Amino acid sequence: MADFIISLDADTLKKTVLKIIKESSSEIFKQIFNASTKIIFDNNEICFKILLFKYYIKLEKFPKFFCGEYHFSHNLPINMINYEKIPENIKISKNNFIIIIPENAFSKSFSINQISMVNNILNINLGSNYER
Amino acid sequence: MDGLIFKLDEQFINNYFLNLLKESKLEYFVKNLFIKINFNSFHIVFDFFLNKNFTKIDFELFLIEVPKRLFKDNFKLSYKGDKDLKKILEGITKIFLRVVPSINFEDDIMILSLEKAEFLEDKIKKIFEDFVIKQFLMDNGQIVVRSNFIN
């Protein structure tokens, strides 16, 4: 086996997202997405329960290697997002967004074997191949 | 489980460094690289082209310090060997400088700082800088890092 497994639980993701939002989103988004927001990983979806609203992000397509485009569908309220503060490698539209991981010696060395979101755990299983 | 967990095995690390050698077109100078993960140490063996011949290099790097935060503080490794070995090691690490530009030597200590590594975007490093290492296990061909987010 040549494996690199990254595991993340929903609570840790929430804390991480809160930090990103604190630095990159509008005041309204900061106010509604707070510590009381509930995040659930299941069935390969990330669900956000914010007040009475339920939002989701679903991974639709991922690249063969770690670098490349990750395509997601979503129902996020993107009108609340400050586009100027979004990193350049994130392209967002009404129902979709794409995260682009740039190619470098590190990211192009790994292939993605599997990405799963089950029972509140996100698992990313990376492989590394070497051909003589 | 909670937090962020990284698990990587010996074969993955070997393939990664072999690919780096291949990409750097330095396979000719470094052959038969094998990195073995033991309890808190890396046993590294390879053939190095030196003075028109291949010389077997065999040494062990011992983990002596694990950073409190993965992308903020330093890993420290010590190695045992003569001054010639140190010179060879410094030369070899230059191969990997693009990926780990933050390797430094202080006496017999190798210092590895992921904060300065160029393979991750600064914005991503900033996100991960609030993760503290709760547990670092290195043994029997595997490395496991468990970390938690601190507010």
JSON list of C-alpha atoms in Angstrom, two decimals, chain B:
[
{"chain": "B", "resi": 1, "resn": "MET", "atom": "CA", "xyz": [-12.29, 10.52, 16.23]},
{"chain": "B", "resi": 2, "resn": "ASP", "atom": "CA", "xyz": [-12.03, 14.26, 16.37]},
{"chain": "B", "resi": 3, "resn": "GLY", "atom": "CA", "xyz": [-9.87, 16.90, 14.77]},
{"chain": "B", "resi": 4, "resn": "LEU", "atom": "CA", "xyz": [-7.75, 16.54, 11.70]},
{"chain": "B", "resi": 5, "resn": "ILE", "atom": "CA", "xyz": [-5.79, 13.32, 11.22]},
{"chain": "B", "resi": 6, "resn": "PHE", "atom": "CA", "xyz": [-3.03, 12.57, 8.72]},
{"chain": "B", "resi": 7, "resn": "LYS", "atom": "CA", "xyz": [-1.89, 8.97, 8.22]},
{"chain": "B", "resi": 8, "resn": "LEU", "atom": "CA", "xyz": [0.83, 8.20, 5.76]},
{"chain": "B", "resi": 9, "resn": "ASP", "atom": "CA", "xyz": [2.80, 5.07, 5.12]},
{"chain": "B", "resi": 10, "resn": "GLU", "atom": "CA", "xyz": [6.39, 4.34, 4.24]},
{"chain": "B", "resi": 11, "resn": "GLN", "atom": "CA", "xyz": [5.65, 3.36, 0.64]},
{"chain": "B", "resi": 12, "resn": "PHE", "atom": "CA", "xyz": [3.84, 6.63, 0.03]},
{"chain": "B", "resi": 13, "resn": "ILE", "atom": "CA", "xyz": [6.83, 8.62, 1.32]},
{"chain": "B", "resi": 14, "resn": "ASN", "atom": "CA", "xyz": [9.24, 6.56, -0.78]},
{"chain": "B", "resi": 15, "resn": "ASN", "atom": "CA", "xyz": [7.17, 6.99, -3.95]},
{"chain": "B", "resi": 16, "resn": "TYR", "atom": "CA", "xyz": [6.89, 10.71, -3.30]},
{"chain": "B", "resi": 17, "resn": "PHE", "atom": "CA", "xyz": [10.65, 11.22, -2.98]},
{"chain": "B", "resi": 18, "resn": "LEU", "atom": "CA", "xyz": [11.39, 8.91, -5.92]},
{"chain": "B", "resi": 19, "resn": "ASN", "atom": "CA", "xyz": [9.04, 11.01, -8.05]},
{"chain": "B", "resi": 20, "resn": "LEU", "atom": "CA", "xyz": [10.80, 14.16, -6.89]},
{"chain": "B", "resi": 21, "resn": "LEU", "atom": "CA", "xyz": [14.15, 12.71, -7.89]},
{"chain": "B", "resi": 22, "resn": "LYS", "atom": "CA", "xyz": [12.75, 11.73, -11.27]},
{"chain": "B", "resi": 23, "resn": "GLU", "atom": "CA", "xyz": [11.21, 15.14, -11.85]},
{"chain": "B", "resi": 24, "resn": "SER", "atom": "CA", "xyz": [14.40, 16.90, -10.79]},
{"chain": "B", "resi": 25, "resn": "LYS", "atom": "CA", "xyz": [16.28, 14.71, -13.31]},
{"chain": "B", "resi": 26, "resn": "LEU", "atom": "CA", "xyz": [18.58, 13.66, -10.50]},
{"chain": "B", "resi": 27, "resn": "GLU", "atom": "CA", "xyz": [17.85, 9.95, -10.63]},
{"chain": "B", "resi": 28, "resn": "TYR", "atom": "CA", "xyz": [21.28, 9.44, -12.11]},
{"chain": "B", "resi": 29, "resn": "PHE", "atom": "CA", "xyz": [22.95, 10.77, -8.97]},
{"chain": "B", "resi": 30, "resn": "VAL", "atom": "CA", "xyz": [20.72, 9.13, -6.40]},
{"chain": "B", "resi": 31, "resn": "LYS", "atom": "CA", "xyz": [19.74, 5.49, -6.92]},
{"chain": "B", "resi": 32, "resn": "ASN", "atom": "CA", "xyz": [18.02, 2.81, -4.87]},
{"chain": "B", "resi": 33, "resn": "LEU", "atom": "CA", "xyz": [16.60, 5.26, -2.35]},
{"chain": "B", "resi": 34, "resn": "PHE", "atom": "CA", "xyz": [14.71, 3.62, 0.47]},
{"chain": "B", "resi": 35, "resn": "ILE", "atom": "CA", "xyz": [13.33, 5.37, 3.53]},
{"chain": "B", "resi": 36, "resn": "LYS", "atom": "CA", "xyz": [12.27, 3.15, 6.40]},
{"chain": "B", "resi": 37, "resn": "ILE", "atom": "CA", "xyz": [10.12, 4.52, 9.18]},
{"chain": "B", "resi": 38, "resn": "ASN", "atom": "CA", "xyz": [11.11, 3.19, 12.59]},
{"chain": "B", "resi": 39, "resn": "PHE", "atom": "CA", "xyz": [10.15, 4.31, 16.07]},
{"chain": "B", "resi": 40, "resn": "ASN", "atom": "CA", "xyz": [10.85, 8.06, 15.99]},
{"chain": "B", "resi": 41, "resn": "SER", "atom": "CA", "xyz": [13.45, 7.74, 13.25]},
{"chain": "B", "resi": 42, "resn": "PHE", "atom": "CA", "xyz": [13.94, 7.55, 9.50]},
{"chain": "B", "resi": 43, "resn": "HIS", "atom": "CA", "xyz": [16.46, 4.97, 8.29]},
{"chain": "B", "resi": 44, "resn": "ILE", "atom": "CA", "xyz": [17.62, 6.24, 4.89]},
{"chain": "B", "resi": 45, "resn": "VAL", "atom": "CA", "xyz": [19.65, 4.24, 2.39]},
{"chain": "B", "resi": 46, "resn": "PHE", "atom": "CA", "xyz": [20.67, 5.21, -1.14]},
{"chain": "B", "resi": 47, "resn": "ASP", "atom": "CA", "xyz": [23.53, 5.05, -3.63]},
{"chain": "B", "resi": 48, "resn": "PHE", "atom": "CA", "xyz": [25.04, 8.46, -4.33]},
{"chain": "B", "resi": 49, "resn": "PHE", "atom": "CA", "xyz": [27.19, 9.28, -7.37]},
{"chain": "B", "resi": 50, "resn": "LEU", "atom": "CA", "xyz": [30.40, 10.66, -5.98]},
{"chain": "B", "resi": 51, "resn": "ASN", "atom": "CA", "xyz": [33.86, 10.79, -7.59]},
{"chain": "B", "resi": 52, "resn": "LYS", "atom": "CA", "xyz": [32.72, 8.77, -10.64]},
{"chain": "B", "resi": 53, "resn": "ASN", "atom": "CA", "xyz": [31.41, 5.95, -8.46]},
{"chain": "B", "resi": 54, "resn": "PHE", "atom": "CA", "xyz": [28.29, 5.13, -6.54]},
{"chain": "B", "resi": 55, "resn": "THR", "atom": "CA", "xyz": [28.77, 5.19, -2.79]},
{"chain": "B", "resi": 56, "resn": "LYS", "atom": "CA", "xyz": [26.26, 3.59, -0.46]},
{"chain": "B", "resi": 57, "resn": "ILE", "atom": "CA", "xyz": [24.89, 6.10, 2.03]},
{"chain": "B", "resi": 58, "resn": "ASP", "atom": "CA", "xyz": [23.24, 4.61, 5.07]},
{"chain": "B", "resi": 59, "resn": "PHE", "atom": "CA", "xyz": [22.21, 6.73, 8.03]},
{"chain": "B", "resi": 60, "resn": "GLU", "atom": "CA", "xyz": [19.42, 7.33, 10.51]},
{"chain": "B", "resi": 61, "resn": "LEU", "atom": "CA", "xyz": [17.64, 10.58, 11.31]},
{"chain": "B", "resi": 62, "resn": "PHE", "atom": "CA", "xyz": [16.20, 10.69, 14.81]},
{"chain": "B", "resi": 63, "resn": "LEU", "atom": "CA", "xyz": [13.18, 12.79, 15.63]},
{"chain": "B", "resi": 64, "resn": "ILE", "atom": "CA", "xyz": [14.07, 14.94, 18.63]},
{"chain": "B", "resi": 65, "resn": "GLU", "atom": "CA", "xyz": [11.39, 17.62, 18.53]},
{"chain": "B", "resi": 66, "resn": "VAL", "atom": "CA", "xyz": [7.83, 17.72, 17.21]},
{"chain": "B", "resi": 67, "resn": "PRO", "atom": "CA", "xyz": [6.32, 21.16, 16.61]},
{"chain": "B", "resi": 68, "resn": "LYS", "atom": "CA", "xyz": [3.42, 22.33, 18.69]},
{"chain": "B", "resi": 69, "resn": "ARG", "atom": "CA", "xyz": [1.75, 23.61, 15.52]},
{"chain": "B", "resi": 70, "resn": "LEU", "atom": "CA", "xyz": [2.28, 21.85, 12.20]},
{"chain": "B", "resi": 71, "resn": "PHE", "atom": "CA", "xyz": [2.62, 24.98, 10.06]},
{"chain": "B", "resi": 72, "resn": "LYS", "atom": "CA", "xyz": [4.11, 27.33, 12.62]},
{"chain": "B", "resi": 73, "resn": "ASP", "atom": "CA", "xyz": [6.89, 25.59, 14.49]},
{"chain": "B", "resi": 74, "resn": "ASN", "atom": "CA", "xyz": [9.76, 23.29, 13.53]},
{"chain": "B", "resi": 75, "resn": "PHE", "atom": "CA", "xyz": [10.50, 19.58, 13.39]},
{"chain": "B", "resi": 76, "resn": "LYS", "atom": "CA", "xyz": [14.00, 18.82, 14.60]},
{"chain": "B", "resi": 77, "resn": "LEU", "atom": "CA", "xyz": [15.93, 15.73, 13.55]},
{"chain": "B", "resi": 78, "resn": "SER", "atom": "CA", "xyz": [19.41, 14.69, 14.55]},
{"chain": "B", "resi": 79, "resn": "TYR", "atom": "CA", "xyz": [21.72, 12.43, 12.60]},
{"chain": "B", "resi": 80, "resn": "LYS", "atom": "CA", "xyz": [24.78, 10.49, 13.47]},
{"chain": "B", "resi": 81, "resn": "GLY", "atom": "CA", "xyz": [27.68, 10.42, 11.08]},
{"chain": "B", "resi": 82, "resn": "ASP", "atom": "CA", "xyz": [30.87, 12.13, 10.01]},
{"chain": "B", "resi": 83, "resn": "LYS", "atom": "CA", "xyz": [31.33, 15.56, 8.38]},
{"chain": "B", "resi": 84, "resn": "ASP", "atom": "CA", "xyz": [31.42, 14.06, 4.87]},
{"chain": "B", "resi": 85, "resn": "LEU", "atom": "CA", "xyz": [27.98, 12.60, 5.46]},
{"chain": "B", "resi": 86, "resn": "LYS", "atom": "CA", "xyz": [26.73, 16.00, 6.60]},
{"chain": "B", "resi": 87, "resn": "LYS", "atom": "CA", "xyz": [28.01, 17.59, 3.37]},
{"chain": "B", "resi": 88, "resn": "ILE", "atom": "CA", "xyz": [26.34, 14.91, 1.26]},
{"chain": "B", "resi": 89, "resn": "LEU", "atom": "CA", "xyz": [23.09, 15.34, 3.18]},
{"chain": "B", "resi": 90, "resn": "GLU", "atom": "CA", "xyz": [23.14, 19.09, 2.66]},
{"chain": "B", "resi": 91, "resn": "GLY", "atom": "CA", "xyz": [23.67, 18.50, -1.06]},
{"chain": "B", "resi": 92, "resn": "ILE", "atom": "CA", "xyz": [20.83, 15.99, -1.29]},
{"chain": "B", "resi": 93, "resn": "THR", "atom": "CA", "xyz": [18.39, 18.21, 0.58]},
{"chain": "B", "resi": 94, "resn": "LYS", "atom": "CA", "xyz": [19.01, 20.94, -2.00]},
{"chain": "B", "resi": 95, "resn": "ILE", "atom": "CA", "xyz": [17.29, 18.58, -4.45]},
{"chain": "B", "resi": 96, "resn": "PHE", "atom": "CA", "xyz": [14.14, 18.90, -2.44]},
{"chain": "B", "resi": 97, "resn": "LEU", "atom": "CA", "xyz": [14.38, 22.61, -1.74]},
{"chain": "B", "resi": 98, "resn": "ARG", "atom": "CA", "xyz": [11.56, 23.42, -4.11]},
{"chain": "B", "resi": 99, "resn": "VAL", "atom": "CA", "xyz": [9.22, 21.38, -1.98]},
{"chain": "B", "resi": 100, "resn": "VAL", "atom": "CA", "xyz": [10.77, 21.87, 1.42]},
{"chain": "B", "resi": 101, "resn": "PRO", "atom": "CA", "xyz": [12.76, 25.08, 1.10]},
{"chain": "B", "resi": 102, "resn": "SER", "atom": "CA", "xyz": [12.97, 25.32, 4.82]},
{"chain": "B", "resi": 103, "resn": "ILE", "atom": "CA", "xyz": [15.48, 22.61, 5.65]},
{"chain": "B", "resi": 104, "resn": "ASN", "atom": "CA", "xyz": [18.35, 24.00, 7.64]},
{"chain": "B", "resi": 105, "resn": "PHE", "atom": "CA", "xyz": [21.27, 22.51, 9.47]},
{"chain": "B", "resi": 106, "resn": "GLU", "atom": "CA", "xyz": [22.48, 23.67, 12.84]},
{"chain": "B", "resi": 107, "resn": "ASP", "atom": "CA", "xyz": [25.43, 21.56, 13.97]},
{"chain": "B", "resi": 108, "resn": "ASP", "atom": "CA", "xyz": [24.08, 18.00, 13.85]},
{"chain": "B", "resi": 109, "resn": "ILE", "atom": "CA", "xyz": [20.44, 19.02, 13.87]},
{"chain": "B", "resi": 110, "resn": "MET", "atom": "CA", "xyz": [18.28, 19.14, 10.76]},
{"chain": "B", "resi": 111, "resn": "ILE", "atom": "CA", "xyz": [15.45, 21.65, 11.11]},
{"chain": "B", "resi": 112, "resn": "LEU", "atom": "CA", "xyz": [12.34, 21.24, 9.02]},
{"chain": "B", "resi": 113, "resn": "SER", "atom": "CA", "xyz": [9.81, 24.06, 8.93]},
{"chain": "B", "resi": 114, "resn": "LEU", "atom": "CA", "xyz": [6.58, 23.38, 7.02]},
{"chain": "B", "resi": 115, "resn": "GLU", "atom": "CA", "xyz": [5.60, 27.02, 7.51]},
{"chain": "B", "resi": 116, "resn": "LYS", "atom": "CA", "xyz": [8.10, 27.95, 4.82]},
{"chain": "B", "resi": 117, "resn": "ALA", "atom": "CA", "xyz": [7.26, 25.11, 2.48]},
{"chain": "B", "resi": 118, "resn": "GLU", "atom": "CA", "xyz": [6.25, 26.36, -0.93]},
{"chain": "B", "resi": 119, "resn": "PHE", "atom": "CA", "xyz": [3.98, 23.48, -1.84]},
{"chain": "B", "resi": 120, "resn": "LEU", "atom": "CA", "xyz": [1.08, 25.00, 0.08]},
{"chain": "B", "resi": 121, "resn": "GLU", "atom": "CA", "xyz": [-0.53, 28.33, -0.60]},
{"chain": "B", "resi": 122, "resn": "ASP", "atom": "CA", "xyz": [-0.07, 30.97, 2.10]},
{"chain": "B", "resi": 123, "resn": "LYS", "atom": "CA", "xyz": [-3.84, 31.22, 2.53]},
{"chain": "B", "resi": 124, "resn": "ILE", "atom": "CA", "xyz": [-4.07, 27.49, 3.23]},
{"chain": "B", "resi": 125, "resn": "LYS", "atom": "CA", "xyz": [-1.16, 27.67, 5.66]},
{"chain": "B", "resi": 126, "resn": "LYS", "atom": "CA", "xyz": [-2.92, 30.52, 7.45]},
{"chain": "B", "resi": 127, "resn": "ILE", "atom": "CA", "xyz": [-6.00, 28.33, 7.90]},
{"chain": "B", "resi": 128, "resn": "PHE", "atom": "CA", "xyz": [-3.93, 25.45, 9.23]},
{"chain": "B", "resi": 129, "resn": "GLU", "atom": "CA", "xyz": [-1.77, 27.56, 11.53]},
{"chain": "B", "resi": 130, "resn": "ASP", "atom": "CA", "xyz": [-4.41, 27.26, 14.25]},
{"chain": "B", "resi": 131, "resn": "PHE", "atom": "CA", "xyz": [-4.11, 23.48, 14.34]},
{"chain": "B", "resi": 132, "resn": "VAL", "atom": "CA", "xyz": [-2.06, 22.15, 17.22]},
{"chain": "B", "resi": 133, "resn": "ILE", "atom": "CA", "xyz": [-0.49, 18.70, 17.14]},
{"chain": "B", "resi": 134, "resn": "LYS", "atom": "CA", "xyz": [-2.14, 16.57, 19.79]},
{"chain": "B", "resi": 135, "resn": "GLN", "atom": "CA", "xyz": [-0.32, 13.36, 18.96]},
{"chain": "B", "resi": 136, "resn": "PHE", "atom": "CA", "xyz": [2.53, 12.43, 16.64]},
{"chain": "B", "resi": 137, "resn": "LEU", "atom": "CA", "xyz": [3.21, 8.72, 16.19]},
{"chain": "B", "resi": 138, "resn": "MET", "atom": "CA", "xyz": [6.00, 7.39, 14.05]},
{"chain": "B", "resi": 139, "resn": "ASP", "atom": "CA", "xyz": [6.68, 3.67, 14.00]},
{"chain": "B", "resi": 140, "resn": "ASN", "atom": "CA", "xyz": [6.51, 0.47, 12.00]},
{"chain": "B", "resi": 141, "resn": "GLY", "atom": "CA", "xyz": [6.32, 2.06, 8.56]},
{"chain": "B", "resi": 142, "resn": "GLN", "atom": "CA", "xyz": [3.66, 4.63, 9.38]},
{"chain": "B", "resi": 143, "resn": "ILE", "atom": "CA", "xyz": [3.31, 8.23, 10.55]},
{"chain": "B", "resi": 144, "resn": "VAL", "atom": "CA", "xyz": [0.10, 9.38, 12.25]},
{"chain": "B", "resi": 145, "resn": "VAL", "atom": "CA", "xyz": [-0.51, 13.03, 13.12]},
{"chain": "B", "resi": 146, "resn": "ARG", "atom": "CA", "xyz": [-3.59, 13.98, 15.15]},
{"chain": "B", "resi": 147, "resn": "SER", "atom": "CA", "xyz": [-4.30, 17.67, 15.46]},
{"chain": "B", "resi": 148, "resn": "ASN", "atom": "CA", "xyz": [-7.00, 19.90, 16.88]},
{"chain": "B", "resi": 149, "resn": "PHE", "atom": "CA", "xyz": [-8.17, 23.35, 15.99]},
{"chain": "B", "resi": 150, "resn": "ILE", "atom": "CA", "xyz": [-7.56, 25.99, 18.65]},
{"chain": "B", "resi": 151, "resn": "ASN", "atom": "CA", "xyz": [-9.56, 29.19, 18.77]}
]
